Coordinates of C-alpha atoms and ligand atoms in Angstrom, one line a residue:
M29 CA -132.5 -96.9 202.8
S30 CA -136.0 -95.3 203.2
S31 CA -136.2 -93.0 206.2
Q32 CA -139.7 -93.9 206.9
N33 CA -139.8 -95.5 210.3
I34 CA -136.5 -95.2 212.1
Y35 CA -136.3 -95.1 215.9
V36 CA -132.9 -94.3 217.3
L37 CA -132.2 -94.5 221.0
G38 CA -129.5 -92.1 222.1
I39 CA -127.5 -92.5 225.2
E40 CA -125.3 -89.8 226.8
S41 CA -123.1 -90.2 229.8
S42 CA -119.9 -88.2 229.1
C43 CA -120.0 -86.0 232.2
D44 CA -122.5 -85.6 235.0
D45 CA -125.8 -86.1 233.2
T46 CA -127.2 -89.5 232.5
A47 CA -129.5 -89.0 229.5
A48 CA -131.5 -91.1 227.0
S49 CA -133.7 -90.0 224.1
V50 CA -135.7 -91.6 221.3
I51 CA -135.6 -89.8 217.9
H52 CA -138.1 -90.9 215.3
N53 CA -137.3 -89.8 211.8
G54 CA -135.4 -86.8 213.1
K55 CA -138.1 -85.8 215.6
N56 CA -137.7 -86.0 219.4
L57 CA -140.2 -88.4 221.0
S58 CA -138.5 -88.3 224.4
N59 CA -135.5 -86.5 226.0
V60 CA -134.8 -87.7 229.5
V61 CA -132.0 -86.3 231.7
A62 CA -131.0 -87.3 235.2
S63 CA -128.8 -84.5 236.4
Q64 CA -126.5 -85.6 239.2
K65 CA -127.1 -83.2 242.1
I66 CA -124.3 -84.8 244.2
H67 CA -121.6 -82.7 242.6
E68 CA -123.1 -79.4 243.9
A69 CA -121.7 -80.0 247.4
Y70 CA -118.1 -80.2 245.9
G71 CA -118.3 -77.2 243.6
G72 CA -117.5 -79.3 240.5
V73 CA -117.9 -82.7 239.0
V74 CA -116.2 -85.5 240.9
P75 CA -115.5 -88.2 238.3
E76 CA -115.7 -91.2 240.7
L77 CA -119.1 -90.1 241.9
A78 CA -120.3 -89.4 238.4
S79 CA -119.6 -92.9 237.1
R80 CA -121.3 -94.4 240.1
A81 CA -124.4 -92.3 239.6
H82 CA -124.4 -93.2 235.9
Q83 CA -124.5 -96.9 237.0
Q84 CA -127.5 -96.2 239.1
N85 CA -129.4 -94.1 236.6
I86 CA -128.8 -95.7 233.2
V87 CA -131.4 -98.4 233.2
P88 CA -134.2 -96.3 234.6
V89 CA -133.4 -93.4 232.4
V90 CA -133.4 -95.5 229.2
Q91 CA -136.7 -97.2 230.3
Q92 CA -138.2 -93.8 230.9
A93 CA -137.1 -92.6 227.5
L94 CA -138.7 -95.6 225.9
D95 CA -141.9 -95.2 227.9
K96 CA -142.2 -91.5 227.1
A97 CA -141.7 -92.3 223.4
N98 CA -144.4 -94.9 223.8
I99 CA -142.4 -97.7 222.1
T100 CA -140.8 -100.9 223.2
K101 CA -137.1 -101.7 222.9
E102 CA -138.0 -104.2 220.2
Q103 CA -139.1 -101.3 217.9
L104 CA -135.7 -99.6 218.0
S105 CA -133.7 -99.5 214.8
A106 CA -130.4 -98.6 216.4
V107 CA -128.6 -97.6 219.6
A108 CA -126.4 -94.5 219.5
F109 CA -124.0 -93.6 222.3
T110 CA -121.5 -91.0 223.2
R111 CA -118.0 -92.5 222.6
G112 CA -116.2 -89.3 223.8
P113 CA -114.8 -86.9 224.6
G114 CA -115.6 -86.8 228.4
L115 CA -114.7 -88.5 231.6
M116 CA -113.5 -92.1 231.0
G117 CA -115.4 -93.6 234.0
S118 CA -118.6 -91.9 232.9
L119 CA -118.2 -92.8 229.2
L120 CA -117.6 -96.4 230.0
V121 CA -121.1 -96.8 231.6
G122 CA -123.0 -95.5 228.5
T123 CA -120.7 -97.3 226.1
S124 CA -120.9 -100.7 227.8
F125 CA -124.7 -100.3 228.2
A126 CA -125.2 -99.3 224.5
K127 CA -123.1 -102.1 223.2
S128 CA -124.9 -104.7 225.3
L129 CA -128.3 -103.4 224.3
A130 CA -127.5 -103.3 220.6
Y131 CA -126.0 -106.8 220.8
G132 CA -129.0 -108.2 222.7
L133 CA -131.5 -106.6 220.3
N134 CA -129.3 -107.5 217.3
I135 CA -129.5 -104.0 215.9
P136 CA -126.8 -101.5 214.7
L137 CA -124.6 -99.7 217.2
I138 CA -123.7 -96.1 216.4
E139 CA -120.8 -94.2 218.0
V140 CA -121.2 -90.5 218.4
N141 CA -118.7 -87.7 219.1
H142 CA -120.2 -85.5 221.8
M143 CA -118.8 -82.3 220.3
Q144 CA -120.3 -83.1 216.9
A145 CA -123.6 -83.8 218.6
H146 CA -123.7 -80.4 220.3
I147 CA -123.5 -78.9 216.8
L148 CA -125.9 -81.3 215.0
A149 CA -128.5 -80.7 217.7
H150 CA -129.6 -77.9 215.4
F151 CA -130.9 -80.5 213.0
I152 CA -133.5 -82.0 215.4
E153 CA -136.9 -81.3 213.8
E154 CA -138.6 -78.5 215.7
E155 CA -141.3 -76.1 214.7
N156 CA -140.3 -72.5 215.0
F157 CA -136.6 -73.3 214.9
D158 CA -134.7 -72.8 211.6
K159 CA -131.8 -75.0 210.8
P160 CA -128.6 -73.5 209.6
S161 CA -127.5 -74.3 206.0
F162 CA -124.0 -75.4 205.1
P163 CA -121.4 -74.0 205.6
F164 CA -121.9 -72.4 209.0
L165 CA -119.8 -71.7 212.1
A166 CA -120.7 -73.4 215.3
M167 CA -119.6 -72.1 218.7
T168 CA -120.0 -74.6 221.5
I169 CA -119.7 -73.0 224.9
S170 CA -120.3 -74.9 228.1
G171 CA -118.7 -76.0 231.4
G172 CA -116.5 -78.5 229.5
H173 CA -116.0 -77.0 226.1
T174 CA -115.2 -73.8 224.2
Q175 CA -114.8 -74.3 220.5
I176 CA -115.5 -72.6 217.2
V177 CA -116.0 -75.1 214.4
R178 CA -116.4 -74.7 210.7
V179 CA -119.2 -77.0 209.5
D180 CA -119.3 -77.8 205.8
N181 CA -121.6 -80.8 206.1
Y182 CA -123.0 -83.1 208.7
F183 CA -119.8 -85.0 209.1
E184 CA -117.3 -82.6 207.5
M185 CA -116.3 -80.2 210.2
E186 CA -113.1 -78.6 211.4
V187 CA -112.2 -77.0 214.8
I188 CA -110.8 -73.6 213.9
G189 CA -110.5 -72.3 217.5
E190 CA -110.7 -73.7 221.0
T191 CA -109.7 -73.0 224.5
I192 CA -106.1 -73.6 225.5
D193 CA -107.0 -74.0 229.2
D194 CA -110.4 -73.5 231.0
A195 CA -113.8 -73.6 229.2
V196 CA -115.9 -70.5 229.3
G197 CA -118.4 -72.2 231.7
E198 CA -115.5 -72.8 234.1
A199 CA -114.7 -69.1 234.0
Y200 CA -118.2 -68.5 235.2
D201 CA -118.2 -71.3 237.8
K202 CA -114.8 -70.8 239.2
S203 CA -115.2 -67.0 239.5
G204 CA -118.6 -67.7 241.1
K205 CA -116.9 -69.8 243.7
T206 CA -114.5 -66.9 244.5
L207 CA -117.6 -64.7 244.8
G208 CA -119.2 -67.2 247.2
L209 CA -121.9 -68.3 244.8
G210 CA -123.3 -71.9 244.5
Y211 CA -122.3 -74.3 241.7
P212 CA -122.9 -74.0 238.8
A213 CA -122.7 -70.2 239.1
G214 CA -123.3 -69.3 235.5
P215 CA -127.1 -68.7 235.8
E216 CA -126.8 -66.6 238.9
I217 CA -124.0 -64.5 237.5
D218 CA -126.1 -64.0 234.4
N219 CA -129.2 -62.9 236.5
R220 CA -127.1 -60.5 238.7
A221 CA -125.3 -59.2 235.6
Q222 CA -128.6 -57.8 234.3
L223 CA -129.0 -55.8 237.5
G224 CA -125.4 -54.4 237.6
N225 CA -123.2 -52.0 235.8
P226 CA -121.0 -53.8 233.2
K227 CA -118.5 -50.9 233.2
A228 CA -118.1 -50.8 237.0
F229 CA -114.8 -52.8 237.1
Q230 CA -112.4 -53.7 234.4
F231 CA -110.9 -57.2 233.8
T232 CA -108.3 -57.5 231.1
K233 CA -109.1 -59.7 228.2
P234 CA -106.5 -62.4 227.5
K235 CA -104.3 -62.1 224.5
V236 CA -104.5 -65.3 222.5
D237 CA -103.6 -65.5 218.9
G238 CA -106.1 -66.5 216.2
L239 CA -109.3 -68.1 217.1
N240 CA -108.2 -69.8 220.3
F241 CA -109.4 -68.8 223.7
S242 CA -108.0 -68.7 227.2
F243 CA -110.1 -68.3 230.4
S244 CA -107.8 -69.3 233.2
G245 CA -106.2 -65.9 233.5
L246 CA -109.6 -64.2 234.0
K247 CA -110.5 -66.6 236.8
T248 CA -107.2 -65.6 238.5
A249 CA -107.8 -61.9 237.8
V250 CA -111.1 -62.2 239.6
L251 CA -109.6 -64.0 242.5
Y252 CA -106.8 -61.4 243.0
F253 CA -109.2 -58.5 242.5
V254 CA -111.6 -59.9 245.2
Q255 CA -108.7 -60.5 247.6
R256 CA -107.3 -57.0 247.1
E257 CA -110.6 -55.3 247.5
T258 CA -111.7 -57.4 250.4
K259 CA -108.6 -56.4 252.4
K260 CA -109.7 -52.8 252.1
N261 CA -113.4 -53.5 252.7
P262 CA -114.5 -56.9 254.0
D263 CA -118.0 -56.4 252.6
F264 CA -116.8 -55.5 249.2
V265 CA -118.2 -58.5 247.4
K266 CA -121.5 -58.3 249.2
E267 CA -121.9 -54.6 248.4
N268 CA -120.8 -54.8 244.8
L269 CA -121.9 -58.3 243.7
N270 CA -124.2 -57.3 240.8
D271 CA -121.6 -54.9 239.4
I272 CA -118.9 -57.5 239.7
C273 CA -121.1 -60.0 237.9
A274 CA -122.0 -57.5 235.2
S275 CA -118.4 -56.6 234.6
L276 CA -117.3 -60.2 234.5
Q277 CA -120.1 -61.1 232.1
Y278 CA -119.2 -58.0 229.9
T279 CA -115.6 -59.2 229.7
I280 CA -116.5 -62.8 228.9
I281 CA -119.1 -61.9 226.2
G282 CA -116.5 -59.5 224.7
I283 CA -114.0 -62.3 224.4
L284 CA -116.5 -64.6 222.7
I285 CA -117.8 -62.0 220.3
D286 CA -114.3 -60.8 219.4
K287 CA -113.4 -64.3 218.3
L288 CA -116.7 -64.7 216.4
K289 CA -116.0 -61.5 214.5
L290 CA -112.6 -62.7 213.6
A291 CA -113.9 -66.2 212.6
T292 CA -116.6 -64.6 210.3
K293 CA -113.9 -62.4 208.8
Q294 CA -111.5 -65.2 208.2
T295 CA -114.0 -67.6 206.7
G296 CA -116.5 -65.3 205.1
I297 CA -119.2 -67.3 206.8
K298 CA -121.9 -65.3 208.5
Q299 CA -124.2 -68.0 209.8
I300 CA -123.4 -68.8 213.5
A301 CA -125.0 -71.6 215.5
I302 CA -124.4 -71.8 219.2
G303 CA -124.7 -74.6 221.7
G304 CA -123.7 -75.7 225.2
G305 CA -125.0 -74.6 228.5
V306 CA -123.5 -71.1 228.3
S307 CA -125.7 -70.4 225.2
A308 CA -128.5 -69.9 227.7
N309 CA -126.7 -66.7 228.7
S310 CA -128.7 -63.5 228.2
G311 CA -125.6 -61.5 227.3
I312 CA -124.4 -63.8 224.5
R313 CA -128.0 -63.9 223.1
A314 CA -128.2 -60.1 223.1
A315 CA -124.7 -59.8 221.5
L316 CA -125.7 -62.3 218.8
M317 CA -128.8 -60.3 218.0
A318 CA -126.8 -57.1 217.9
G319 CA -124.4 -58.9 215.5
E320 CA -127.3 -59.7 213.2
K321 CA -128.0 -56.0 212.9
K322 CA -124.4 -54.7 212.9
F323 CA -122.6 -57.4 210.8
G324 CA -125.4 -59.1 208.9
W325 CA -125.0 -62.3 210.9
K326 CA -127.7 -65.0 210.9
T327 CA -127.6 -66.7 214.3
F328 CA -129.1 -69.9 215.5
V329 CA -129.8 -70.8 219.1
P330 CA -131.4 -74.3 219.6
K331 CA -134.2 -75.0 222.0
F332 CA -132.8 -74.9 225.5
E333 CA -133.2 -78.6 226.2
Y334 CA -130.8 -79.3 223.3
T335 CA -128.1 -76.9 224.4
T336 CA -127.1 -78.4 227.7
D337 CA -125.8 -82.0 227.7
N338 CA -128.7 -84.2 226.5
A339 CA -129.3 -87.4 224.6
A340 CA -131.5 -86.1 221.9
M341 CA -128.4 -84.6 220.3
I342 CA -126.8 -88.0 220.4
A343 CA -129.9 -89.7 218.9
I344 CA -130.1 -87.2 216.0
V345 CA -126.5 -87.9 215.1
G346 CA -127.4 -91.6 215.4
Y347 CA -130.3 -91.0 213.0
L348 CA -128.1 -89.1 210.5
K349 CA -125.4 -91.9 210.6
F350 CA -128.1 -94.6 210.3
L351 CA -129.2 -93.0 207.0
E352 CA -125.6 -93.4 205.9
G353 CA -125.2 -96.9 207.2
D354 CA -122.3 -95.7 209.4
F355 CA -122.3 -98.3 212.2
A356 CA -119.8 -99.1 214.9
D357 CA -118.3 -102.6 215.5
Q358 CA -118.9 -104.3 218.8
D359 CA -115.2 -103.8 219.8
V360 CA -115.5 -100.0 219.8
T361 CA -114.2 -98.5 223.1
A362 CA -114.9 -95.2 224.8
S363 CA -112.4 -92.4 224.1
A364 CA -111.9 -89.6 226.7
R365 CA -110.1 -87.4 224.2
L366 CA -112.0 -88.1 221.0
K367 CA -111.5 -85.3 218.5
I368 CA -113.9 -83.9 216.0
Ligands
LIG21 O1 -123.7 -77.8 228.7 P1 -123.7 -77.8 230.1 O2 -125.0 -78.1 230.8 O3 -122.7 -78.9 230.7 C1 -121.4 -79.0 230.3 O4 -120.6 -78.3 231.0 O5 -121.1 -79.7 229.4 O6 -123.1 -76.4 230.6 C2 -123.1 -76.1 232.0 C3 -122.3 -74.8 232.1 C4 -122.0 -74.4 233.5 O7 -120.7 -73.9 233.5 C5 -123.0 -73.3 233.8 O8 -122.5 -72.4 234.7 C6 -123.1 -72.7 232.5 O9 -123.2 -73.7 231.6 N1 -124.4 -71.9 232.3 C7 -124.4 -70.5 232.1 C8 -125.7 -70.2 232.1 N2 -126.5 -71.3 232.2 C9 -125.6 -72.3 232.3 N3 -123.4 -69.7 232.0 C10 -123.7 -68.4 231.9 N4 -125.0 -67.9 231.8 C11 -126.0 -68.8 231.9 N5 -127.3 -68.3 231.8
LIG22 ZN1 -121.4 -81.0 226.4

């Protein structure tokens, strides 16, 4: 199959972002995301509200992606969609829409694993961004995921470590809630961390074997710490907020970097590609840069718009699968717990 003129529409609806993108021969022509603000008031994603918002957003978001790409739907070569993992009600909206559209246009339908897509986002053609070569390690860190994956080829990958409870973004967001910060709290904790003393307070790192992670203990440790200190001084959080954020961030980055060190040691692979919303964090970026100097790592951080949930990452996987003729049948169903 010649790769000359392939337009793939990607559709992402696994959580609280309704997104659509057109990728043309590996290049991003449009990457539209409608983020659902409604969840902020609840301090977390409310599944029922998420699926309703997807219903409202999906048609306008897809239309906008086509308009921005300056193509009509008749020019599409295939429709790719997130099959899972994610919230079932949310996945169903994107899945049903993608199936109907592909059926109506009589073009191939391509199913995409959201976690693979976070990793393969590194292969979207972008000037000034190097692509990792195989094999590499991918660390996907967000509000929904925390994984280390060994990637031997586009579709040959193995999860070698993952969280056994909360995701790292949840450690940020739930601790942020304890500290009275808005949702999601990650960006504010990151900003404040840069103004505080990372050694001011100590939080114990969880002891988890191998390459797995655990973050729920840290969230509880922060809660107990705040309760204890607030009893002594009701203004404790207010007076020490930047130091608490810096100490928390220091602990979280330490946990991530410890596991990366172990993963590079176990596999002998020194290329590390990160993705997911938490990869925007200044601390993790600085620690990866330090790892390049200290341990000879080569690290890859994609363009920000490809790190958080987006549809360009779905469309690039669609493109790669299109080249292989890897299409889905019309009886494919969404899968909330789809594995890599
Ligand atoms: O990938 P994403 O947009 O959505 C999913 O959760 O899948 O990631 C959102 C997560 C939230 O937990 C948010 O607090 C966190 O990424 N986040 C950050 C930063 N920016 C976003 N966490 C730490 N530092 C940041 N700068
Ligand atoms: Zn995600």
